[in-house]
Short mmCIF file of C-alpha atoms in Angstrom, two decimals:
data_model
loop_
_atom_site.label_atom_id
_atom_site.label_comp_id
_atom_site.label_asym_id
_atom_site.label_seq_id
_atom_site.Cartn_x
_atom_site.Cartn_y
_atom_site.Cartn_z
CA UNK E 1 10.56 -7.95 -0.05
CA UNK E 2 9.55 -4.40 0.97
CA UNK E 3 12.90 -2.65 3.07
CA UNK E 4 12.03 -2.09 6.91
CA UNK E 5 12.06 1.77 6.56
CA UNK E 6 8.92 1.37 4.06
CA UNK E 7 6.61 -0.96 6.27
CA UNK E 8 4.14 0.40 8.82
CA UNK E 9 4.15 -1.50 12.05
CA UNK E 10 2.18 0.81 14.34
CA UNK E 11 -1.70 0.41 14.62
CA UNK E 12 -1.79 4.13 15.31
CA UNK E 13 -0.82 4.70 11.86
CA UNK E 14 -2.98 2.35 9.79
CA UNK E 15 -5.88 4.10 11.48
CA UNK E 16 -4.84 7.43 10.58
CA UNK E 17 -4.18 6.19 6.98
CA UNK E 18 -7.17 4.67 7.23
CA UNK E 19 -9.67 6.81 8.96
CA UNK E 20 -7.88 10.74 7.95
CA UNK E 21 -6.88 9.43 4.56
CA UNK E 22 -8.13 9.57 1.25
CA UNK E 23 -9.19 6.35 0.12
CA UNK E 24 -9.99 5.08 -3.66
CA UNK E 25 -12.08 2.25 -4.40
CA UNK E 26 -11.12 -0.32 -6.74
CA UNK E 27 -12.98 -3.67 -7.98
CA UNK E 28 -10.63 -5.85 -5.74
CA UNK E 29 -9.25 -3.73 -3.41
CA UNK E 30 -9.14 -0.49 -1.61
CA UNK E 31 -6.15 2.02 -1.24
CA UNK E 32 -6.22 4.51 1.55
CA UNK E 33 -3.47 7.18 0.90
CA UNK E 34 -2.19 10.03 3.98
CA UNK E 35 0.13 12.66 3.51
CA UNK E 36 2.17 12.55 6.57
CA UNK E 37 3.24 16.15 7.42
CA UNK E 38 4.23 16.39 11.05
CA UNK E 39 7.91 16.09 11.41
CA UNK E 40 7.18 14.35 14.60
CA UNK E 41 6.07 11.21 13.00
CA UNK E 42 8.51 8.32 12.81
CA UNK E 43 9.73 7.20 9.50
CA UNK E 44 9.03 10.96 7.88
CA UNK E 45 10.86 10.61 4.25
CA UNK E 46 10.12 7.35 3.52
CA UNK E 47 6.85 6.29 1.86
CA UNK E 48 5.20 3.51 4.05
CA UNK E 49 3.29 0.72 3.12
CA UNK E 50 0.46 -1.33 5.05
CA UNK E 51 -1.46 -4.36 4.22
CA UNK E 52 -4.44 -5.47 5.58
CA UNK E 53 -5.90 -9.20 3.71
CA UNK E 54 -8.68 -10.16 6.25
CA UNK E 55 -9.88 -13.61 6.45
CA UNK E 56 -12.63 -12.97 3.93
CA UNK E 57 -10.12 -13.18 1.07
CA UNK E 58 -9.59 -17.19 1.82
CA UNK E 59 -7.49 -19.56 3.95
CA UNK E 60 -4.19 -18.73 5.02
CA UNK E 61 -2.32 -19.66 2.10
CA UNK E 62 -4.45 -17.45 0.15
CA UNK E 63 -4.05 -14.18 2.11
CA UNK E 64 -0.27 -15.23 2.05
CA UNK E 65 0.25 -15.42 -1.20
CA UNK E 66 -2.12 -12.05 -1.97
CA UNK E 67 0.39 -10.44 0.73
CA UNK E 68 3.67 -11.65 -1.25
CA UNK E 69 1.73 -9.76 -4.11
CA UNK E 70 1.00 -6.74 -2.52
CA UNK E 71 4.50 -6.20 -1.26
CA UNK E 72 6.16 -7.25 -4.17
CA UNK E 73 3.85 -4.32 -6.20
CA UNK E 74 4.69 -2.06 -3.31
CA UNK E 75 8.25 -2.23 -3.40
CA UNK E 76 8.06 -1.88 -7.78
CA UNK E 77 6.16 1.55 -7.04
CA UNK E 78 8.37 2.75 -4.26
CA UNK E 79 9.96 5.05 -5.93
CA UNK E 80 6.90 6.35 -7.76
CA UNK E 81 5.08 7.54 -4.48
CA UNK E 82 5.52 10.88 -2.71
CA UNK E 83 8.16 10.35 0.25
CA UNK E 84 5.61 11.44 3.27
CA UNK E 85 2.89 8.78 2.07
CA UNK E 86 1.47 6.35 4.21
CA UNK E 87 -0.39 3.74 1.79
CA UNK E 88 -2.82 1.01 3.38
CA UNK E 89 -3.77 -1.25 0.21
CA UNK E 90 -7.09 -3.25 1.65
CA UNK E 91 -7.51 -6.64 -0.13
CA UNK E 92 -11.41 -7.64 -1.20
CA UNK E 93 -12.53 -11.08 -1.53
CA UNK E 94 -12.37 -10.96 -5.54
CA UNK E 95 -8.09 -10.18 -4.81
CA UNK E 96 -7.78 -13.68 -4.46
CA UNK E 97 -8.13 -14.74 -8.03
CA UNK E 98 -6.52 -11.87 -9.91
CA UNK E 99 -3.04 -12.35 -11.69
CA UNK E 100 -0.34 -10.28 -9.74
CA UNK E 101 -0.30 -7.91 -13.06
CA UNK E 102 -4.37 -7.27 -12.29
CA UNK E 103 -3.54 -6.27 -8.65
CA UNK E 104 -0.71 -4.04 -9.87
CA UNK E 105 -3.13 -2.54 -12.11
CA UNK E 106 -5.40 -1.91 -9.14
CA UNK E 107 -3.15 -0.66 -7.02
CA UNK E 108 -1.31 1.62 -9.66
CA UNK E 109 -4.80 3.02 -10.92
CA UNK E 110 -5.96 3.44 -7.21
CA UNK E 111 -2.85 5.41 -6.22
CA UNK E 112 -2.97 7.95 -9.63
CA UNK E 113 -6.67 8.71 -9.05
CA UNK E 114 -5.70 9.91 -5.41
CA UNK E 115 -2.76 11.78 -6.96
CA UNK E 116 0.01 9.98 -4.98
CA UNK E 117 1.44 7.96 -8.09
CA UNK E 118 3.72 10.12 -9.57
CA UNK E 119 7.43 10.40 -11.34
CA UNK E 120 10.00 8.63 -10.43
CA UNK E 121 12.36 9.84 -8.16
CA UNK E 122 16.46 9.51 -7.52
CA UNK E 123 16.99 6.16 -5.78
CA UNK E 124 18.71 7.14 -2.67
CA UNK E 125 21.78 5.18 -1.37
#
């Protein structure tokens, strides 16, 4: 499960991750990647993750169970991504049948080519 702090909720912000973002391309999904800078945004330290699995990825159950995936990934690489990062990982069609250790691959891949995949830093407590 990804922690509270770490989630986007707002629509605001998965259009600005979205639409003022970088965004990388992969075979099965797309990751869109913003540097948050303004101290005025909520949630500024924590890198925050969105999901968006549209009905074109399958039935319900499907999307579900690519969305456990996603998370789960998301909260392996928390530590790896830069603390004022807003990541929206877009699942494609094709998302549906990958193993969760293709989609990690994806996402992983997606996030170093933008540059936001990086060390690992302290685990705060």
């Amino acid at each position: 499960m990804l922690p509270e702090p770490h989630r986007l909720h707002r629509s605001a912000d998965f259009t600005r991750a979205v639409r003022q973002g970088r965004r990388m391309g992969r075979h099965d999904l797309v990751v869109h990647a913003y540097a948050r800078d303004d101290a005025s945004c909520v949630g500024v330290g924590e890198p925050r993750f969105g999901l968006i699995v549209s009905k074109a990825v399958g039935p319900a159950v499907t999307r579900h169970r690519v969305a456990r995936r996603l998370r789960h990934i998301c909260s392996e690489i928390l530590l790896e991504v830069p603390e004022t990062c807003d990541v929206v990982i877009r699942a494609l069609p094709g998302s549906a049948n990958l193993s969760s250790k293709d989609l990690q691959r994806q996402v992983r891949s997606g996030l170093k080519k933008l540059g936001y995949l990086g060390a690992v830093r302290d685990a705060r407590s």
